[in-house]
Amino acid sequence: MSKTIIIGACGQIGTELTLELRKRKGVDNVIAADLKEECPDILKDGIYVKMDILNREMVREYIIDHQIKEVYLLAALLSATAEKNPDFAWKLNMEGLFTILDLAKEGHITKIFWPSSIAVFGPTTPRDNTPQYTVMEPTTVYGISKQAGERWCEYYFNKFGVDVRSIRYPGLISYTSLPGGGTTDYAVDIFYKAKAENSFNCFLSADTELPMMYMEDAIRATIELMEAPSQKVKIRSSYNLSGCSFTPAQLAKEIETLQPGFTISYSPDFRQQIADSWPNSIDDSRAREDWGWQEKYGVKEMVKIMLENVNVNLMA
Ligand code: NAD
Ligand code: SER
């Protein structure tokens, strides 16, 4: 079995992706890498390497020396954090991608996964059932970096035959690790506050509808896309992917059904403007046609699982 590395493995997606890939490929074949000094306890059964994706030489040396053939590049600044430090967000989100694309172009790596986001869309994009191909004028530095990344992925595929695959993830909801500074994070935070205080003050307005997905679906989609035969992966920029869509008010209502007395209040901040520029819902028919995508989790199932599993100590 060839070796796989996940760069950004200690984050919200990386933690769960590492666990699932280790189950499938064997613990010793899946290396977790991140900027952090130490990885979370649940990843300590396998190899962990402290790696800064911006250290191009170190990354190149490690991947070449260890004969790593598959790379999942997850290290990035997400939408809200990126707006606070746009120069660095652009640097981090772009330079790391070029380091990995170049390694593949030179023949050291055979397959890359790089995630894009619903943030590639902007205020001029049709908001309901947003098509795969449509107007894309993102207004956040995060969205601009993801759109540019998509263009470069497709370019490296067309020009150099680099096998790079990508999904435009919606907001992801999970309980194993905390989210890392996105606009959709409210839909995770709400469960911790529901458990701890039975109330939540939301940084988005009541009727802000956004596309979301339960993490298990996102991990399965990622692996299904990576395992699909190359000829089925017809889009080499990034695939639209849909799970469910809801507003904070709708999510609160579902929580209240299972946890009577739960209340929500609203204090929209700078993230409202970001959310207002993103789609309400996504048309993912190309992912369904090309590699058989089908979501499993709707809002009700996701709410039940989250309320049963969030550990309020994680937030402390
Ligand atoms: P996260 O912030 O939870 O995790 C990112 C990880 O990258 C962190 O562990 C961080 O320590 C690490 N990292 C940061 N800088 C690094 C560096 N220089 N070198 C190595 N590691 C570094 O993010 P996430 O939610 O897991 O997202 C992962 C990817 O998926 C990102 O590209 C993000 O844009 C994309 N994405 C996430 C969501 C979501 O809802 N979580 C939605 C759409 C797209
Ligand atoms: N969840 C991400 C964010 O809010 C979307 O890419 O930044």
mmCIF file of C-alpha atoms and ligand atoms in Angstrom:
data_model
loop_
_atom_site.group_PDB
_atom_site.id
_atom_site.type_symbol
_atom_site.label_atom_id
_atom_site.label_comp_id
_atom_site.label_asym_id
_atom_site.label_seq_id
_atom_site.Cartn_x
_atom_site.Cartn_y
_atom_site.Cartn_z
ATOM 1 C CA MET A 1 0.000 0.000 0.000
ATOM 2 C CA SER A 2 1.465 3.394 -0.969
ATOM 3 C CA LYS A 3 1.714 6.173 1.587
ATOM 4 C CA THR A 4 -0.779 9.002 2.075
ATOM 5 C CA ILE A 5 -0.286 12.298 3.917
ATOM 6 C CA ILE A 6 -2.939 14.642 5.271
ATOM 7 C CA ILE A 7 -1.616 18.185 5.686
ATOM 8 C CA GLY A 8 -3.819 20.098 8.132
ATOM 9 C CA ALA A 9 -4.696 16.807 9.854
ATOM 10 C CA CYS A 10 -5.453 18.357 13.258
ATOM 11 C CA GLY A 11 -8.369 20.452 11.971
ATOM 12 C CA GLN A 12 -12.103 19.858 11.820
ATOM 13 C CA ILE A 13 -11.986 17.794 8.616
ATOM 14 C CA GLY A 14 -8.446 16.457 8.951
ATOM 15 C CA THR A 15 -9.057 14.701 12.260
ATOM 16 C CA GLU A 16 -11.968 12.665 10.918
ATOM 17 C CA LEU A 17 -10.445 12.111 7.492
ATOM 18 C CA THR A 18 -7.241 10.775 9.068
ATOM 19 C CA LEU A 19 -9.219 8.373 11.266
ATOM 20 C CA GLU A 20 -11.246 7.068 8.315
ATOM 21 C CA LEU A 21 -8.288 6.746 5.935
ATOM 22 C CA ARG A 22 -6.280 4.898 8.594
ATOM 23 C CA LYS A 23 -9.166 2.457 8.989
ATOM 24 C CA ARG A 24 -9.153 1.796 5.254
ATOM 25 C CA LYS A 25 -5.453 1.962 4.355
ATOM 26 C CA GLY A 26 -3.815 0.892 7.621
ATOM 27 C CA VAL A 27 -2.507 3.137 10.407
ATOM 28 C CA ASP A 28 1.120 3.034 9.213
ATOM 29 C CA ASN A 29 0.219 4.106 5.691
ATOM 30 C CA VAL A 30 -1.531 7.364 6.594
ATOM 31 C CA ILE A 31 0.643 10.175 7.955
ATOM 32 C CA ALA A 32 -0.928 13.091 9.795
ATOM 33 C CA ALA A 33 0.845 16.447 9.355
ATOM 34 C CA ASP A 34 0.017 19.852 10.779
ATOM 35 C CA LEU A 35 1.574 23.078 12.005
ATOM 36 C CA LYS A 36 0.629 22.174 15.565
ATOM 37 C CA GLU A 37 3.282 20.910 17.974
ATOM 38 C CA GLU A 38 1.170 17.882 18.906
ATOM 39 C CA CYS A 39 -1.757 16.105 17.300
ATOM 40 C CA PRO A 40 -5.025 15.331 19.130
ATOM 41 C CA ASP A 41 -4.941 12.159 21.273
ATOM 42 C CA ILE A 42 -7.223 10.271 18.873
ATOM 43 C CA LEU A 43 -4.588 10.542 16.122
ATOM 44 C CA LYS A 44 -1.687 9.418 18.290
ATOM 45 C CA ASP A 45 -1.820 5.782 17.171
ATOM 46 C CA GLY A 46 -0.176 6.711 13.862
ATOM 47 C CA ILE A 47 2.687 8.804 12.512
ATOM 48 C CA TYR A 48 2.475 12.534 13.176
ATOM 49 C CA VAL A 49 4.829 15.089 11.676
ATOM 50 C CA LYS A 50 4.956 18.777 12.516
ATOM 51 C CA MET A 51 4.964 20.440 9.108
ATOM 52 C CA ASP A 52 4.491 23.993 7.889
ATOM 53 C CA ILE A 53 3.028 23.842 4.396
ATOM 54 C CA LEU A 54 4.723 27.186 3.724
ATOM 55 C CA ASN A 55 8.118 25.561 4.243
ATOM 56 C CA ARG A 56 8.313 24.375 0.638
ATOM 57 C CA GLU A 57 11.705 22.702 0.935
ATOM 58 C CA MET A 58 10.806 20.716 4.070
ATOM 59 C CA VAL A 59 7.479 19.604 2.561
ATOM 60 C CA ARG A 60 9.162 18.535 -0.686
ATOM 61 C CA GLU A 61 11.911 16.662 1.115
ATOM 62 C CA TYR A 62 9.504 14.829 3.426
ATOM 63 C CA ILE A 63 7.140 13.772 0.648
ATOM 64 C CA ILE A 64 9.925 12.659 -1.711
ATOM 65 C CA ASP A 65 12.009 10.884 0.977
ATOM 66 C CA HIS A 66 9.007 8.976 2.357
ATOM 67 C CA GLN A 67 7.710 8.129 -1.127
ATOM 68 C CA ILE A 68 4.282 9.559 -0.377
ATOM 69 C CA LYS A 69 1.973 9.165 -3.348
ATOM 70 C CA GLU A 70 -1.348 10.655 -2.194
ATOM 71 C CA VAL A 71 -1.784 14.088 -0.593
ATOM 72 C CA TYR A 72 -4.835 15.607 1.080
ATOM 73 C CA LEU A 73 -4.047 19.311 1.434
ATOM 74 C CA LEU A 74 -6.361 20.783 4.072
ATOM 75 C CA ALA A 75 -4.222 23.539 5.609
ATOM 76 C CA ALA A 76 -5.888 26.918 4.995
ATOM 77 C CA LEU A 77 -7.365 29.955 6.700
ATOM 78 C CA LEU A 78 -11.159 29.783 6.589
ATOM 79 C CA SER A 79 -13.506 32.623 5.645
ATOM 80 C CA ALA A 80 -13.863 34.594 8.889
ATOM 81 C CA THR A 81 -10.220 34.276 9.981
ATOM 82 C CA ALA A 82 -9.020 35.087 6.469
ATOM 83 C CA GLU A 83 -10.897 38.406 6.445
ATOM 84 C CA LYS A 84 -8.894 39.449 9.513
ATOM 85 C CA ASN A 85 -5.567 38.726 7.806
ATOM 86 C CA PRO A 86 -6.112 38.819 4.038
ATOM 87 C CA ASP A 87 -2.438 38.979 2.973
ATOM 88 C CA PHE A 88 -1.490 35.944 4.989
ATOM 89 C CA ALA A 89 -4.664 34.070 3.983
ATOM 90 C CA TRP A 90 -3.811 34.535 0.325
ATOM 91 C CA LYS A 91 -0.235 33.382 0.924
ATOM 92 C CA LEU A 92 -1.193 30.291 2.931
ATOM 93 C CA ASN A 93 -4.118 29.245 0.758
ATOM 94 C CA MET A 94 -2.175 29.582 -2.527
ATOM 95 C CA GLU A 95 1.487 28.767 -1.853
ATOM 96 C CA GLY A 96 0.751 25.419 -0.223
ATOM 97 C CA LEU A 97 -1.330 24.381 -3.218
ATOM 98 C CA PHE A 98 1.492 25.193 -5.679
ATOM 99 C CA THR A 99 3.990 23.204 -3.613
ATOM 100 C CA ILE A 100 1.791 20.117 -3.859
ATOM 101 C CA LEU A 101 0.725 20.628 -7.491
ATOM 102 C CA ASP A 102 4.394 20.986 -8.488
ATOM 103 C CA LEU A 103 5.344 17.758 -6.704
ATOM 104 C CA ALA A 104 2.667 15.992 -8.760
ATOM 105 C CA LYS A 105 3.762 17.701 -11.968
ATOM 106 C CA GLU A 106 7.293 16.381 -11.338
ATOM 107 C CA GLY A 107 5.913 12.856 -10.872
ATOM 108 C CA HIS A 108 6.544 12.454 -7.120
ATOM 109 C CA ILE A 109 2.828 12.338 -6.199
ATOM 110 C CA THR A 110 0.140 10.446 -8.087
ATOM 111 C CA LYS A 111 -3.084 11.894 -6.582
ATOM 112 C CA ILE A 112 -4.108 15.086 -4.770
ATOM 113 C CA PHE A 113 -7.236 16.087 -2.871
ATOM 114 C CA TRP A 114 -7.650 19.820 -2.339
ATOM 115 C CA PRO A 115 -10.924 21.198 -0.944
ATOM 116 C CA SER A 116 -12.734 24.180 -2.358
ATOM 117 C CA SER A 117 -15.833 25.783 -0.846
ATOM 118 C CA ILE A 118 -19.233 27.350 -1.458
ATOM 119 C CA ALA A 119 -17.243 30.573 -0.875
ATOM 120 C CA VAL A 120 -16.222 30.520 -4.566
ATOM 121 C CA PHE A 121 -19.667 31.958 -5.270
ATOM 122 C CA GLY A 122 -20.575 35.590 -4.671
ATOM 123 C CA PRO A 123 -23.460 38.031 -4.472
ATOM 124 C CA THR A 124 -24.058 37.926 -8.252
ATOM 125 C CA THR A 125 -24.406 34.116 -8.257
ATOM 126 C CA PRO A 126 -27.953 32.670 -8.400
ATOM 127 C CA ARG A 127 -28.539 31.761 -4.757
ATOM 128 C CA ASP A 128 -31.050 28.940 -4.935
ATOM 129 C CA ASN A 129 -29.917 25.577 -6.217
ATOM 130 C CA THR A 130 -26.668 27.198 -7.386
ATOM 131 C CA PRO A 131 -25.492 25.410 -10.563
ATOM 132 C CA GLN A 132 -22.057 23.844 -11.082
ATOM 133 C CA TYR A 133 -21.272 26.388 -13.807
ATOM 134 C CA THR A 134 -22.507 29.896 -13.076
ATOM 135 C CA VAL A 135 -21.431 33.453 -12.307
ATOM 136 C CA MET A 136 -18.593 33.379 -9.761
ATOM 137 C CA GLU A 137 -17.577 36.728 -8.291
ATOM 138 C CA PRO A 138 -16.484 35.971 -4.701
ATOM 139 C CA THR A 139 -16.070 38.989 -2.432
ATOM 140 C CA THR A 140 -14.006 37.417 0.382
ATOM 141 C CA VAL A 141 -10.267 36.754 0.285
ATOM 142 C CA TYR A 142 -11.079 33.153 1.195
ATOM 143 C CA GLY A 143 -13.468 32.812 -1.768
ATOM 144 C CA ILE A 144 -10.999 34.488 -4.124
ATOM 145 C CA SER A 145 -8.252 32.071 -3.008
ATOM 146 C CA LYS A 146 -10.542 29.053 -3.478
ATOM 147 C CA GLN A 147 -11.650 30.203 -6.919
ATOM 148 C CA ALA A 148 -8.049 30.828 -7.990
ATOM 149 C CA GLY A 149 -7.110 27.426 -6.551
ATOM 150 C CA GLU A 150 -9.813 25.747 -8.608
ATOM 151 C CA ARG A 151 -8.517 27.393 -11.780
ATOM 152 C CA TRP A 152 -4.953 26.241 -11.018
ATOM 153 C CA CYS A 153 -6.077 22.686 -10.268
ATOM 154 C CA GLU A 154 -7.828 22.481 -13.616
ATOM 155 C CA TYR A 155 -4.822 24.063 -15.341
ATOM 156 C CA TYR A 156 -2.379 21.511 -13.852
ATOM 157 C CA PHE A 157 -4.727 18.703 -14.887
ATOM 158 C CA ASN A 158 -5.094 19.973 -18.461
ATOM 159 C CA LYS A 159 -1.455 20.984 -19.020
ATOM 160 C CA PHE A 160 0.476 18.428 -17.000
ATOM 161 C CA GLY A 161 -1.987 15.570 -16.376
ATOM 162 C CA VAL A 162 -1.933 16.100 -12.604
ATOM 163 C CA ASP A 163 -4.623 13.911 -10.997
ATOM 164 C CA VAL A 164 -6.141 16.501 -8.667
ATOM 165 C CA ARG A 165 -9.674 16.147 -7.303
ATOM 166 C CA SER A 166 -11.789 18.628 -5.395
ATOM 167 C CA ILE A 167 -15.131 19.284 -3.733
ATOM 168 C CA ARG A 168 -16.772 22.618 -2.936
ATOM 169 C CA TYR A 169 -17.667 21.668 0.616
ATOM 170 C CA PRO A 170 -20.669 23.360 2.192
ATOM 171 C CA GLY A 171 -20.502 24.254 5.916
ATOM 172 C CA LEU A 172 -19.471 21.100 7.762
ATOM 173 C CA ILE A 173 -20.985 19.959 11.046
ATOM 174 C CA SER A 174 -19.172 17.597 13.410
ATOM 175 C CA TYR A 175 -18.397 16.895 17.070
ATOM 176 C CA THR A 176 -14.949 15.254 17.064
ATOM 177 C CA SER A 177 -13.047 18.547 16.812
ATOM 178 C CA LEU A 178 -14.010 22.196 16.789
ATOM 179 C CA PRO A 179 -14.331 24.222 13.576
ATOM 180 C CA GLY A 180 -11.463 26.535 12.647
ATOM 181 C CA GLY A 181 -12.828 30.040 11.961
ATOM 182 C CA GLY A 182 -15.500 29.852 9.278
ATOM 183 C CA THR A 183 -18.803 31.644 8.707
ATOM 184 C CA THR A 184 -20.756 28.403 9.001
ATOM 185 C CA ASP A 185 -19.261 27.640 12.450
ATOM 186 C CA TYR A 186 -22.446 28.834 14.171
ATOM 187 C CA ALA A 187 -24.068 25.561 13.118
ATOM 188 C CA VAL A 188 -21.521 23.694 15.264
ATOM 189 C CA ASP A 189 -21.211 26.193 18.148
ATOM 190 C CA ILE A 190 -24.985 26.086 18.656
ATOM 191 C CA PHE A 191 -24.843 22.457 19.868
ATOM 192 C CA TYR A 192 -22.188 23.170 22.507
ATOM 193 C CA LYS A 193 -24.168 26.117 23.838
ATOM 194 C CA ALA A 194 -27.401 24.120 23.714
ATOM 195 C CA LYS A 195 -25.797 21.434 25.881
ATOM 196 C CA ALA A 196 -24.055 23.854 28.263
ATOM 197 C CA GLU A 197 -26.604 26.665 28.604
ATOM 198 C CA ASN A 198 -29.745 25.677 26.672
ATOM 199 C CA SER A 199 -29.452 28.958 24.771
ATOM 200 C CA PHE A 200 -27.363 30.399 21.958
ATOM 201 C CA ASN A 201 -26.551 33.865 20.664
ATOM 202 C CA CYS A 202 -26.075 33.524 16.898
ATOM 203 C CA PHE A 203 -23.698 35.723 14.878
ATOM 204 C CA LEU A 204 -25.915 35.345 11.790
ATOM 205 C CA SER A 205 -29.507 36.538 11.429
ATOM 206 C CA ALA A 206 -32.479 34.184 11.900
ATOM 207 C CA ASP A 207 -33.246 33.760 8.182
ATOM 208 C CA THR A 208 -29.721 33.290 6.768
ATOM 209 C CA GLU A 209 -30.002 30.087 4.775
ATOM 210 C CA LEU A 210 -26.739 28.285 3.966
ATOM 211 C CA PRO A 211 -25.766 24.901 2.494
ATOM 212 C CA MET A 212 -24.503 22.507 5.184
ATOM 213 C CA MET A 213 -23.430 18.882 5.544
ATOM 214 C CA TYR A 214 -22.855 16.384 8.330
ATOM 215 C CA MET A 215 -19.163 15.429 8.496
ATOM 216 C CA GLU A 216 -19.677 11.708 7.906
ATOM 217 C CA ASP A 217 -21.232 12.519 4.532
ATOM 218 C CA ALA A 218 -18.349 14.880 3.687
ATOM 219 C CA ILE A 219 -15.687 12.296 4.544
ATOM 220 C CA ARG A 220 -17.486 9.624 2.540
ATOM 221 C CA ALA A 221 -17.827 11.998 -0.440
ATOM 222 C CA THR A 222 -14.118 12.806 -0.272
ATOM 223 C CA ILE A 223 -13.088 9.164 -0.253
ATOM 224 C CA GLU A 224 -15.609 8.213 -2.953
ATOM 225 C CA LEU A 225 -14.273 10.971 -5.196
ATOM 226 C CA MET A 226 -10.662 9.933 -4.540
ATOM 227 C CA GLU A 227 -11.457 6.270 -5.264
ATOM 228 C CA ALA A 228 -13.494 6.955 -8.429
ATOM 229 C CA PRO A 229 -11.872 5.825 -11.693
ATOM 230 C CA SER A 230 -10.069 8.775 -13.261
ATOM 231 C CA GLN A 231 -12.312 8.889 -16.337
ATOM 232 C CA LYS A 232 -15.380 9.424 -14.122
ATOM 233 C CA VAL A 233 -13.878 12.535 -12.561
ATOM 234 C CA LYS A 234 -14.862 14.866 -15.368
ATOM 235 C CA ILE A 235 -14.632 18.114 -13.403
ATOM 236 C CA ARG A 236 -11.086 19.019 -12.405
ATOM 237 C CA SER A 237 -11.833 22.434 -10.932
ATOM 238 C CA SER A 238 -14.169 21.381 -8.104
ATOM 239 C CA TYR A 239 -17.512 19.606 -7.688
ATOM 240 C CA ASN A 240 -20.606 21.212 -6.165
ATOM 241 C CA LEU A 241 -21.789 19.033 -3.277
ATOM 242 C CA SER A 242 -25.002 19.285 -1.310
ATOM 243 C CA GLY A 243 -26.199 17.829 1.997
ATOM 244 C CA CYS A 244 -28.961 19.964 3.455
ATOM 245 C CA SER A 245 -29.764 23.677 3.767
ATOM 246 C CA PHE A 246 -31.242 25.544 6.726
ATOM 247 C CA THR A 247 -31.389 28.864 8.546
ATOM 248 C CA PRO A 248 -30.363 29.450 12.183
ATOM 249 C CA ALA A 249 -34.078 29.722 13.091
ATOM 250 C CA GLN A 250 -34.855 26.364 11.463
ATOM 251 C CA LEU A 251 -31.890 24.714 13.164
ATOM 252 C CA ALA A 252 -32.932 26.152 16.532
ATOM 253 C CA LYS A 253 -36.456 24.774 16.031
ATOM 254 C CA GLU A 254 -35.073 21.273 15.432
ATOM 255 C CA ILE A 255 -32.917 21.533 18.555
ATOM 256 C CA GLU A 256 -35.860 22.789 20.602
ATOM 257 C CA THR A 257 -37.891 19.749 19.541
ATOM 258 C CA LEU A 258 -35.333 17.446 21.171
ATOM 259 C CA GLN A 259 -34.299 19.804 23.921
ATOM 260 C CA PRO A 260 -37.377 21.700 25.198
ATOM 261 C CA GLY A 261 -36.764 25.211 26.487
ATOM 262 C CA PHE A 262 -33.821 25.881 24.133
ATOM 263 C CA THR A 263 -33.735 29.541 23.077
ATOM 264 C CA ILE A 264 -31.809 31.460 20.414
ATOM 265 C CA SER A 265 -31.029 35.173 20.073
ATOM 266 C CA TYR A 266 -29.321 36.990 17.199
ATOM 267 C CA SER A 267 -26.420 39.472 17.099
ATOM 268 C CA PRO A 268 -25.185 39.480 13.483
ATOM 269 C CA ASP A 269 -21.537 40.571 13.107
ATOM 270 C CA PHE A 270 -19.092 40.898 10.163
ATOM 271 C CA ARG A 271 -19.788 37.285 9.199
ATOM 272 C CA GLN A 272 -23.339 38.226 8.154
ATOM 273 C CA GLN A 273 -22.003 40.004 5.078
ATOM 274 C CA ILE A 274 -19.960 36.936 4.141
ATOM 275 C CA ALA A 275 -22.962 34.630 4.573
ATOM 276 C CA ASP A 276 -25.150 36.997 2.534
ATOM 277 C CA SER A 277 -22.788 36.584 -0.425
ATOM 278 C CA TRP A 278 -23.041 32.769 -0.429
ATOM 279 C CA PRO A 279 -25.697 30.435 -1.900
ATOM 280 C CA ASN A 280 -28.758 29.208 -0.001
ATOM 281 C CA SER A 281 -28.637 25.797 -1.617
ATOM 282 C CA ILE A 282 -26.501 23.899 -4.130
ATOM 283 C CA ASP A 283 -27.221 21.856 -7.261
ATOM 284 C CA ASP A 284 -24.847 18.883 -7.094
ATOM 285 C CA SER A 285 -26.246 16.885 -10.006
ATOM 286 C CA ARG A 286 -22.800 16.584 -11.658
ATOM 287 C CA ALA A 287 -21.342 14.833 -8.590
ATOM 288 C CA ARG A 288 -24.348 12.488 -8.631
ATOM 289 C CA GLU A 289 -24.006 11.752 -12.364
ATOM 290 C CA ASP A 290 -20.222 11.468 -12.543
ATOM 291 C CA TRP A 291 -19.284 9.458 -9.456
ATOM 292 C CA GLY A 292 -22.579 8.497 -7.844
ATOM 293 C CA TRP A 293 -22.774 10.946 -4.934
ATOM 294 C CA GLN A 294 -25.762 10.532 -2.597
ATOM 295 C CA GLU A 295 -26.042 12.171 0.830
ATOM 296 C CA LYS A 296 -27.282 10.180 3.842
ATOM 297 C CA TYR A 297 -27.916 12.789 6.523
ATOM 298 C CA GLY A 298 -30.684 15.392 6.671
ATOM 299 C CA VAL A 299 -31.109 18.079 9.331
ATOM 300 C CA LYS A 300 -33.146 15.955 11.758
ATOM 301 C CA GLU A 301 -30.663 13.049 11.849
ATOM 302 C CA MET A 302 -27.725 15.435 12.148
ATOM 303 C CA VAL A 303 -29.299 17.370 15.042
ATOM 304 C CA LYS A 304 -29.991 14.176 16.968
ATOM 305 C CA ILE A 305 -26.423 12.896 16.541
ATOM 306 C CA MET A 306 -24.870 16.245 17.472
ATOM 307 C CA LEU A 307 -26.952 16.620 20.649
ATOM 308 C CA GLU A 308 -26.057 13.092 21.683
ATOM 309 C CA ASN A 309 -22.335 13.452 21.049
ATOM 310 C CA VAL A 310 -20.976 16.982 21.587
ATOM 311 C CA ASN A 311 -18.628 17.124 24.510
ATOM 312 C CA VAL A 312 -18.840 20.569 26.108
ATOM 313 C CA ASN A 313 -15.335 20.126 27.557
ATOM 314 C CA LEU A 314 -13.911 20.523 24.028
ATOM 315 C CA MET A 315 -15.007 24.162 24.091
ATOM 316 C CA ALA A 316 -13.371 24.903 27.444
HETATM 317 P P1 NAD B 1 -9.432 23.854 10.235
HETATM 318 O O1 NAD B 1 -9.104 25.290 10.440
HETATM 319 O O2 NAD B 1 -10.265 23.172 11.231
HETATM 320 O O3 NAD B 1 -8.098 23.017 10.063
HETATM 321 C C1 NAD B 1 -6.998 23.478 9.322
HETATM 322 C C2 NAD B 1 -5.753 22.829 9.886
HETATM 323 O O4 NAD B 1 -4.645 23.307 9.124
HETATM 324 C C3 NAD B 1 -5.491 23.205 11.349
HETATM 325 O O5 NAD B 1 -5.284 22.058 12.130
HETATM 326 C C4 NAD B 1 -4.244 24.068 11.283
HETATM 327 O O6 NAD B 1 -3.387 23.917 12.413
HETATM 328 C C5 NAD B 1 -3.582 23.554 10.027
HETATM 329 N N1 NAD B 1 -2.666 24.541 9.449
HETATM 330 C C6 NAD B 1 -2.818 25.882 9.418
HETATM 331 N N2 NAD B 1 -1.741 26.447 8.851
HETATM 332 C C7 NAD B 1 -0.897 25.449 8.511
HETATM 333 C C8 NAD B 1 0.384 25.400 7.923
HETATM 334 N N3 NAD B 1 1.027 26.517 7.572
HETATM 335 N N4 NAD B 1 0.957 24.204 7.725
HETATM 336 C C9 NAD B 1 0.335 23.058 8.117
HETATM 337 N N5 NAD B 1 -0.871 23.044 8.708
HETATM 338 C C10 NAD B 1 -1.487 24.224 8.899
HETATM 339 O O7 NAD B 1 -10.082 23.744 8.789
HETATM 340 P P2 NAD B 1 -11.069 22.620 8.242
HETATM 341 O O8 NAD B 1 -12.431 23.067 8.528
HETATM 342 O O9 NAD B 1 -10.624 21.288 8.647
HETATM 343 O O10 NAD B 1 -10.865 22.835 6.676
HETATM 344 C C11 NAD B 1 -9.913 22.116 5.940
HETATM 345 C C12 NAD B 1 -10.018 22.541 4.490
HETATM 346 O O11 NAD B 1 -11.358 22.356 4.019
HETATM 347 C C13 NAD B 1 -9.689 24.012 4.237
HETATM 348 O O12 NAD B 1 -9.040 24.127 2.996
HETATM 349 C C14 NAD B 1 -11.044 24.670 4.158
HETATM 350 O O13 NAD B 1 -11.014 25.805 3.364
HETATM 351 C C15 NAD B 1 -11.870 23.576 3.516
HETATM 352 N N6 NAD B 1 -13.296 23.715 3.807
HETATM 353 C C16 NAD B 1 -13.780 23.526 5.067
HETATM 354 C C17 NAD B 1 -15.143 23.698 5.321
HETATM 355 C C18 NAD B 1 -15.737 23.497 6.695
HETATM 356 O O14 NAD B 1 -16.929 23.774 6.896
HETATM 357 N N7 NAD B 1 -14.990 23.010 7.666
HETATM 358 C C19 NAD B 1 -16.006 24.060 4.263
HETATM 359 C C20 NAD B 1 -15.460 24.281 3.003
HETATM 360 C C21 NAD B 1 -14.115 24.072 2.767
HETATM 361 N N1 SER B 2 -17.245 26.497 6.382
HETATM 362 C C1 SER B 2 -16.429 27.339 5.584
HETATM 363 C C2 SER B 2 -16.398 28.728 6.103
HETATM 364 O O1 SER B 2 -17.393 29.139 6.669
HETATM 365 C C3 SER B 2 -16.935 27.345 4.156
HETATM 366 O O2 SER B 2 -15.867 27.188 3.327
HETATM 367 O O3 SER B 2 -15.413 29.396 5.941
#
